[in-house]
Amino acid sequence: MDSSALSNHGFELDSNATVLLMGLRRSGKSSICKVVFHNTQPLDTLYLESTTKPTTENFKSLIDMAVIELPGQLNLFEPALYDYEKLFTSIGALVYVIDSQDEYLSALQNLAVIIKYAVSVNPKIHIEVLIHKIDGLSEDFRLDTQRDIMQRVGDDLLDYGLEGVQISFYLTSIFDHSIYEAFSRIVQKLIYELPALENLLDLLMQYSNFDKVFLFDINSKIYVATDSSPVDIQNYEVCAEFIDVSIDLDGLYDSYHVTESESSQVHSRNSIADIYDESQYKKLQSSDNVIDSNDVSKPVRCISRLENGQMLYLHQMIRGLALVAVSRLDDDDETTSLSVIDHNVSIFKKSLEKMWNHAKI
Amino acid sequence: MSSGKKLLLMGRSGSGKSSMRSIIFSNYSAFDTRRLGATIDVEHSNLRFLNNMTLNLWDCGGQDVFMDNFLNNTTDSNNSNSTTNNIFKKCEVLIHVFDVESKEVAKDINTFKRVLQNLSKFSPNVKIFILIHKIDLVQSNKRQELFKLMYNNLKNIAHDEYGFNITGFATSIWDESLYKAWSSIVCSLIPNVDLYEQHLTKFNQIINAREIILFEKTTFLVISSIDRFKSVQQNGSNLQSSIQVTENLDPKRFEKISNIVKTYKQSVNKIRSNFKNLILHGKNSSIYLDILTTNIYIMIIMGKNEGSDQNYEVWNESLILENIRIARSVFEKIENKPVK
């Protein structure tokens, strides 16, 4: 049990927010990357080429995250090719992708070997297993598959004498929101400030009468934090799509960046946070008129009322994040009035800013 | 019954007629349309549109058996050709769909000719729209050229041989072009479009928005729109200032809005509700989307820092919401006006 003690005390303040994506060939690693981080349509991933060399992608969000993807056909024990020791010590989470529609016994063997190595090099690594492509399995069979895989992995680890290792399992598919949900949880484990964030969100929820509140990364629709109430996947989906709606609508009346071609739309959404900063920068540069700072700092804010009395609330935060909440409005209740909510949210935003001034990264 | 407008939706089998109908009128997503099977004979749907207008959409199955049945020889008279008679009588609109990938173009054109022939006989005042569909299957740089080629060809046939003027669109269910086409089709049927526009102009003189758009509630097709440029022009004041005001906005924005809002409506359905209004304060403008009448949604886009008064408070939501509320009664009157 010295491994857990190590992780509690010696939490180094280096950038550990790196996710390593591994799995056998054709298990769907590149597709996951494309869908989650590049807003690619799931069907388009059918035409992806096989990945031949490790790829690294960086994402600037609340935490600066990087995803490293290893080619599937790689043999771990060809030490000449890559410096595995260095690689494994530098990552925060190892995500292993298993194709649930295929014969997964060889994948499980591979996984056990990798876990053994990873734990020996870096004891505080998070090990996450995605039981992927479950869209092709029937409901009953999904749970059976999960149980089977968990059982076998447990047995394998027992053989290696590694029964203390914590492994999380997720059922995922790129054709619904389960992959976002899984990645949200994986990323959340890497955020050092998460408990504080959750506390803040709980407080916000309590005083603003929100049913549910998420802190989203706008680019990837991963939620960085949520309050402590259970996540309803449908609420999550609606909130994620609500971000798209508000960004797309706002983008149509963007007079500083006229997007002419269709193709640039996808691109512009990818880096929407950057573009906003850029456009404001240009605005400041180009116009001779003095623009009051109040206007420039005005955030994107979007409210939509629904017929059943619920309300969707979006408020842009710092670092490409957005706060999205579902709330139930009563007309004559003081705590649900919009100005109170606005006020609370702006306080929350200020505390986020404060937190990140002192944050490690 | 008297105000029912009959729309014929025709085209060869597999060209995407029923998919279009399902997306525009039944809230299908483009992906869902793969589940649709072949239409047998004719599928009728009655749609209420803007209170006093009923659209009778006749979705005609496109397989040769059915087509021949619809078009069967009209020369032999009276009773035997009752189907033909029935189908082409009292038609207000024909929407003919052409599959851009079709191998048998000559046959498609031939069918089109026969349809026109029947129409010129049974309802000569019909409005004709052609849709060059599935344009997403063509490389994007060749689309325009191909569309022009086909459209001009068909236009000449329709005009020279049957004296019809036709309007054409290139469409795809995978983007917003479908909404543009159907918006123009449906707008051509609304009797008092200019009345809406008149009042919209007046409304904009009051609130001075960047742009106002009216949408039909269930389909979210654009009924009418006004931007500042248009309202100044109609106001008769000097154009010099207004030219500055026109911005190079996305020309496809109406269709995109229809598309975005419809997607949003579907996603809200997941939590078993429907959306009522939406207020967005973006980086570039404030957008208000609200119910105007029982059948119309209004979307007001306010610019930032662009009021006539320097201190004009764009953030003043209540002012605009109140304006919408007042406008409501006026537009309800227009809507309930009986059609002549």
Short mmCIF file of N, CA and C in Angstrom, two decimals, chain A residues 22-122:
data_model
loop_
_atom_site.label_atom_id
_atom_site.label_comp_id
_atom_site.label_asym_id
_atom_site.label_seq_id
_atom_site.Cartn_x
_atom_site.Cartn_y
_atom_site.Cartn_z
N MET A 22 -4.08 4.14 -25.29
CA MET A 22 -3.49 2.92 -25.83
C MET A 22 -4.57 1.91 -26.14
N GLY A 23 -4.20 0.89 -26.89
CA GLY A 23 -5.14 -0.17 -27.22
C GLY A 23 -4.63 -0.93 -28.42
N LEU A 24 -5.24 -2.07 -28.70
CA LEU A 24 -4.83 -2.82 -29.86
C LEU A 24 -5.22 -2.07 -31.12
N ARG A 25 -4.72 -2.54 -32.24
CA ARG A 25 -5.06 -1.86 -33.49
C ARG A 25 -6.56 -2.02 -33.77
N ARG A 26 -7.13 -1.03 -34.40
CA ARG A 26 -8.54 -0.98 -34.78
C ARG A 26 -9.48 -1.01 -33.59
N SER A 27 -8.99 -0.61 -32.43
CA SER A 27 -9.92 -0.56 -31.30
C SER A 27 -10.66 0.77 -31.25
N GLY A 28 -10.21 1.76 -32.03
CA GLY A 28 -10.97 3.00 -32.13
C GLY A 28 -10.35 4.19 -31.42
N LYS A 29 -9.04 4.19 -31.24
CA LYS A 29 -8.40 5.27 -30.49
C LYS A 29 -8.44 6.60 -31.25
N SER A 30 -8.05 6.55 -32.53
CA SER A 30 -8.03 7.79 -33.30
C SER A 30 -9.43 8.34 -33.47
N SER A 31 -10.39 7.46 -33.63
CA SER A 31 -11.77 7.92 -33.78
C SER A 31 -12.23 8.66 -32.52
N ILE A 32 -11.86 8.12 -31.37
CA ILE A 32 -12.23 8.79 -30.12
C ILE A 32 -11.65 10.19 -30.09
N CYS A 33 -10.36 10.28 -30.43
CA CYS A 33 -9.69 11.58 -30.44
C CYS A 33 -10.40 12.55 -31.36
N LYS A 34 -10.70 12.08 -32.56
CA LYS A 34 -11.32 12.96 -33.55
C LYS A 34 -12.68 13.43 -33.08
N VAL A 35 -13.46 12.49 -32.55
CA VAL A 35 -14.83 12.84 -32.19
C VAL A 35 -14.85 13.78 -30.99
N VAL A 36 -14.05 13.47 -29.99
CA VAL A 36 -14.13 14.26 -28.77
C VAL A 36 -13.46 15.62 -28.92
N PHE A 37 -12.31 15.64 -29.56
CA PHE A 37 -11.55 16.89 -29.56
C PHE A 37 -11.62 17.67 -30.86
N HIS A 38 -12.12 17.07 -31.91
CA HIS A 38 -12.15 17.81 -33.18
C HIS A 38 -13.53 17.96 -33.75
N ASN A 39 -14.55 17.60 -33.00
CA ASN A 39 -15.93 17.73 -33.46
C ASN A 39 -16.18 17.06 -34.81
N THR A 40 -15.52 15.94 -35.03
CA THR A 40 -15.76 15.21 -36.27
C THR A 40 -17.05 14.42 -36.12
N GLN A 41 -17.79 14.30 -37.19
CA GLN A 41 -18.98 13.46 -37.15
C GLN A 41 -18.55 12.00 -36.98
N PRO A 42 -19.23 11.25 -36.10
CA PRO A 42 -18.83 9.87 -35.85
C PRO A 42 -18.72 9.03 -37.11
N LEU A 43 -19.62 9.25 -38.07
CA LEU A 43 -19.59 8.41 -39.27
C LEU A 43 -18.35 8.66 -40.11
N ASP A 44 -17.83 9.89 -40.04
CA ASP A 44 -16.66 10.21 -40.86
C ASP A 44 -15.41 9.49 -40.39
N THR A 45 -15.43 8.99 -39.15
CA THR A 45 -14.23 8.33 -38.65
C THR A 45 -14.03 6.97 -39.28
N LEU A 46 -15.00 6.52 -40.08
CA LEU A 46 -14.84 5.25 -40.78
C LEU A 46 -13.65 5.28 -41.71
N TYR A 47 -13.32 6.48 -42.18
CA TYR A 47 -12.31 6.58 -43.22
C TYR A 47 -10.94 6.97 -42.68
N LEU A 48 -10.75 6.84 -41.37
CA LEU A 48 -9.45 7.22 -40.81
C LEU A 48 -8.39 6.20 -41.19
N GLU A 49 -7.21 6.73 -41.44
CA GLU A 49 -6.08 5.85 -41.72
C GLU A 49 -5.58 5.26 -40.41
N SER A 50 -4.86 4.17 -40.53
CA SER A 50 -4.25 3.59 -39.36
C SER A 50 -3.12 4.50 -38.86
N THR A 51 -3.07 4.68 -37.54
CA THR A 51 -2.06 5.58 -36.99
C THR A 51 -0.72 4.86 -36.93
N THR A 52 0.32 5.50 -37.43
CA THR A 52 1.61 4.82 -37.50
C THR A 52 2.59 5.31 -36.46
N LYS A 53 2.47 6.54 -36.03
CA LYS A 53 3.40 7.00 -35.02
C LYS A 53 2.65 7.74 -33.91
N PRO A 54 3.26 7.81 -32.74
CA PRO A 54 2.56 8.45 -31.63
C PRO A 54 2.23 9.90 -31.97
N THR A 55 1.04 10.29 -31.65
CA THR A 55 0.65 11.66 -31.92
C THR A 55 0.33 12.35 -30.60
N THR A 56 0.72 13.56 -30.48
CA THR A 56 0.43 14.33 -29.28
C THR A 56 -0.41 15.53 -29.66
N GLU A 57 -1.45 15.77 -28.88
CA GLU A 57 -2.26 16.95 -29.13
C GLU A 57 -2.45 17.70 -27.82
N ASN A 58 -2.35 18.98 -27.92
CA ASN A 58 -2.47 19.79 -26.71
C ASN A 58 -3.78 20.55 -26.70
N PHE A 59 -4.39 20.64 -25.55
CA PHE A 59 -5.62 21.40 -25.42
C PHE A 59 -5.49 22.36 -24.27
N LYS A 60 -5.76 23.59 -24.58
CA LYS A 60 -5.71 24.60 -23.53
C LYS A 60 -7.10 24.79 -23.00
N SER A 61 -7.27 24.48 -21.77
CA SER A 61 -8.58 24.67 -21.17
C SER A 61 -8.31 25.04 -19.72
N LEU A 62 -9.18 24.58 -18.85
CA LEU A 62 -8.96 24.83 -17.44
C LEU A 62 -7.58 24.32 -17.04
N ILE A 63 -7.33 23.10 -17.47
CA ILE A 63 -5.98 22.59 -17.30
C ILE A 63 -5.41 22.46 -18.70
N ASP A 64 -4.12 22.54 -18.84
CA ASP A 64 -3.54 22.33 -20.15
C ASP A 64 -3.37 20.84 -20.33
N MET A 65 -4.21 20.29 -21.17
CA MET A 65 -4.24 18.84 -21.27
C MET A 65 -3.57 18.40 -22.56
N ALA A 66 -2.96 17.25 -22.54
CA ALA A 66 -2.40 16.69 -23.76
C ALA A 66 -2.85 15.25 -23.88
N VAL A 67 -3.13 14.84 -25.09
CA VAL A 67 -3.50 13.46 -25.33
C VAL A 67 -2.45 12.85 -26.23
N ILE A 68 -1.82 11.80 -25.77
CA ILE A 68 -0.83 11.10 -26.59
C ILE A 68 -1.45 9.81 -27.04
N GLU A 69 -1.37 9.56 -28.32
CA GLU A 69 -1.97 8.34 -28.84
C GLU A 69 -0.87 7.44 -29.37
N LEU A 70 -0.87 6.20 -28.94
CA LEU A 70 0.14 5.27 -29.42
C LEU A 70 -0.46 4.38 -30.49
N PRO A 71 0.30 4.05 -31.51
CA PRO A 71 -0.20 3.12 -32.53
C PRO A 71 -0.52 1.78 -31.90
N GLY A 72 -1.53 1.12 -32.40
CA GLY A 72 -2.00 -0.10 -31.78
C GLY A 72 -1.08 -1.29 -31.95
N GLN A 73 -0.44 -1.35 -33.12
CA GLN A 73 0.34 -2.56 -33.43
C GLN A 73 1.71 -2.55 -32.77
N LEU A 74 1.87 -1.62 -31.83
CA LEU A 74 3.17 -1.45 -31.19
C LEU A 74 3.45 -2.57 -30.21
N ASN A 75 4.64 -3.06 -30.24
CA ASN A 75 5.05 -4.04 -29.24
C ASN A 75 5.75 -3.29 -28.11
N LEU A 76 5.24 -3.47 -26.91
CA LEU A 76 5.73 -2.70 -25.78
C LEU A 76 7.18 -3.01 -25.46
N PHE A 77 7.60 -4.20 -25.84
CA PHE A 77 8.94 -4.59 -25.39
C PHE A 77 9.97 -4.52 -26.50
N GLU A 78 9.83 -3.49 -27.31
CA GLU A 78 10.91 -3.14 -28.20
C GLU A 78 11.49 -1.85 -27.68
N PRO A 79 12.35 -1.94 -26.71
CA PRO A 79 12.74 -0.74 -25.98
C PRO A 79 13.53 0.27 -26.81
N ALA A 80 13.99 -0.18 -27.94
CA ALA A 80 14.80 0.74 -28.74
C ALA A 80 13.95 1.88 -29.31
N LEU A 81 12.66 1.61 -29.49
CA LEU A 81 11.84 2.58 -30.21
C LEU A 81 11.49 3.80 -29.37
N TYR A 82 10.95 3.58 -28.21
CA TYR A 82 10.50 4.71 -27.40
C TYR A 82 11.02 4.57 -25.98
N ASP A 83 11.13 5.68 -25.36
CA ASP A 83 11.56 5.66 -23.98
C ASP A 83 10.32 5.55 -23.10
N TYR A 84 9.92 4.29 -22.83
CA TYR A 84 8.66 4.11 -22.13
C TYR A 84 8.69 4.61 -20.71
N GLU A 85 9.83 4.46 -20.11
CA GLU A 85 9.90 4.84 -18.71
C GLU A 85 9.59 6.32 -18.55
N LYS A 86 10.21 7.10 -19.43
CA LYS A 86 9.99 8.54 -19.37
C LYS A 86 8.53 8.86 -19.69
N LEU A 87 8.01 8.18 -20.71
CA LEU A 87 6.64 8.42 -21.13
C LEU A 87 5.66 8.14 -20.00
N PHE A 88 5.84 6.99 -19.36
CA PHE A 88 4.86 6.60 -18.34
C PHE A 88 4.98 7.44 -17.07
N THR A 89 6.17 7.92 -16.79
CA THR A 89 6.26 8.76 -15.59
C THR A 89 5.64 10.13 -15.81
N SER A 90 5.58 10.53 -17.08
CA SER A 90 5.12 11.90 -17.33
C SER A 90 3.61 11.99 -17.49
N ILE A 91 2.92 10.86 -17.54
CA ILE A 91 1.48 10.96 -17.81
C ILE A 91 0.66 10.84 -16.54
N GLY A 92 -0.53 11.39 -16.58
CA GLY A 92 -1.42 11.34 -15.43
C GLY A 92 -2.40 10.19 -15.51
N ALA A 93 -2.81 9.86 -16.71
CA ALA A 93 -3.80 8.79 -16.85
C ALA A 93 -3.48 7.94 -18.06
N LEU A 94 -3.70 6.65 -17.91
CA LEU A 94 -3.54 5.73 -19.02
C LEU A 94 -4.93 5.25 -19.40
N VAL A 95 -5.30 5.52 -20.63
CA VAL A 95 -6.62 5.07 -21.10
C VAL A 95 -6.41 3.92 -22.05
N TYR A 96 -6.97 2.78 -21.71
CA TYR A 96 -6.82 1.62 -22.58
C TYR A 96 -8.16 1.32 -23.23
N VAL A 97 -8.15 1.21 -24.55
CA VAL A 97 -9.40 1.03 -25.30
C VAL A 97 -9.54 -0.43 -25.72
N ILE A 98 -10.65 -1.05 -25.36
CA ILE A 98 -10.93 -2.43 -25.75
C ILE A 98 -12.12 -2.45 -26.68
N ASP A 99 -11.97 -3.10 -27.81
CA ASP A 99 -13.07 -3.25 -28.75
C ASP A 99 -14.01 -4.35 -28.24
N SER A 100 -15.20 -3.97 -27.80
CA SER A 100 -16.08 -4.97 -27.19
C SER A 100 -16.76 -5.84 -28.24
N GLN A 101 -16.72 -5.42 -29.50
CA GLN A 101 -17.37 -6.23 -30.53
C GLN A 101 -16.44 -7.30 -31.07
N ASP A 102 -15.17 -7.19 -30.72
CA ASP A 102 -14.18 -8.12 -31.24
C ASP A 102 -13.85 -9.13 -30.14
N GLU A 103 -13.05 -10.10 -30.49
CA GLU A 103 -12.54 -11.02 -29.48
C GLU A 103 -11.54 -10.26 -28.61
N TYR A 104 -11.84 -10.15 -27.31
CA TYR A 104 -11.01 -9.23 -26.53
C TYR A 104 -9.99 -9.91 -25.62
N LEU A 105 -9.80 -11.23 -25.78
CA LEU A 105 -8.87 -11.91 -24.87
C LEU A 105 -7.43 -11.43 -25.04
N SER A 106 -7.02 -11.24 -26.30
CA SER A 106 -5.64 -10.79 -26.51
C SER A 106 -5.47 -9.36 -26.00
N ALA A 107 -6.52 -8.56 -26.14
CA ALA A 107 -6.46 -7.19 -25.62
C ALA A 107 -6.26 -7.21 -24.11
N LEU A 108 -6.94 -8.14 -23.44
CA LEU A 108 -6.83 -8.19 -21.99
C LEU A 108 -5.42 -8.59 -21.55
N GLN A 109 -4.82 -9.54 -22.29
CA GLN A 109 -3.45 -9.92 -21.98
C GLN A 109 -2.51 -8.73 -22.11
N ASN A 110 -2.68 -8.04 -23.24
CA ASN A 110 -1.88 -6.85 -23.52
C ASN A 110 -2.06 -5.83 -22.40
N LEU A 111 -3.31 -5.66 -21.98
CA LEU A 111 -3.61 -4.68 -20.94
C LEU A 111 -2.89 -5.02 -19.65
N ALA A 112 -2.94 -6.32 -19.27
CA ALA A 112 -2.32 -6.71 -18.01
C ALA A 112 -0.81 -6.42 -18.02
N VAL A 113 -0.19 -6.70 -19.17
CA VAL A 113 1.24 -6.45 -19.28
C VAL A 113 1.53 -4.96 -19.12
N ILE A 114 0.71 -4.16 -19.80
CA ILE A 114 0.92 -2.71 -19.75
C ILE A 114 0.72 -2.19 -18.33
N ILE A 115 -0.34 -2.67 -17.69
CA ILE A 115 -0.61 -2.19 -16.32
C ILE A 115 0.57 -2.52 -15.41
N LYS A 116 1.06 -3.73 -15.54
CA LYS A 116 2.16 -4.15 -14.68
C LYS A 116 3.35 -3.21 -14.85
N TYR A 117 3.64 -2.91 -16.12
CA TYR A 117 4.76 -2.04 -16.39
C TYR A 117 4.50 -0.63 -15.89
N ALA A 118 3.30 -0.12 -16.22
CA ALA A 118 2.98 1.26 -15.88
C ALA A 118 3.04 1.49 -14.37
N VAL A 119 2.48 0.55 -13.63
CA VAL A 119 2.43 0.71 -12.18
C VAL A 119 3.83 0.65 -11.58
N SER A 120 4.67 -0.20 -12.17
CA SER A 120 6.02 -0.30 -11.63
C SER A 120 6.80 1.00 -11.86
N VAL A 121 6.51 1.67 -12.98
CA VAL A 121 7.23 2.91 -13.29
C VAL A 121 6.63 4.09 -12.55
N ASN A 122 5.29 4.15 -12.55
CA ASN A 122 4.60 5.33 -12.04
C ASN A 122 3.41 4.88 -11.19
#
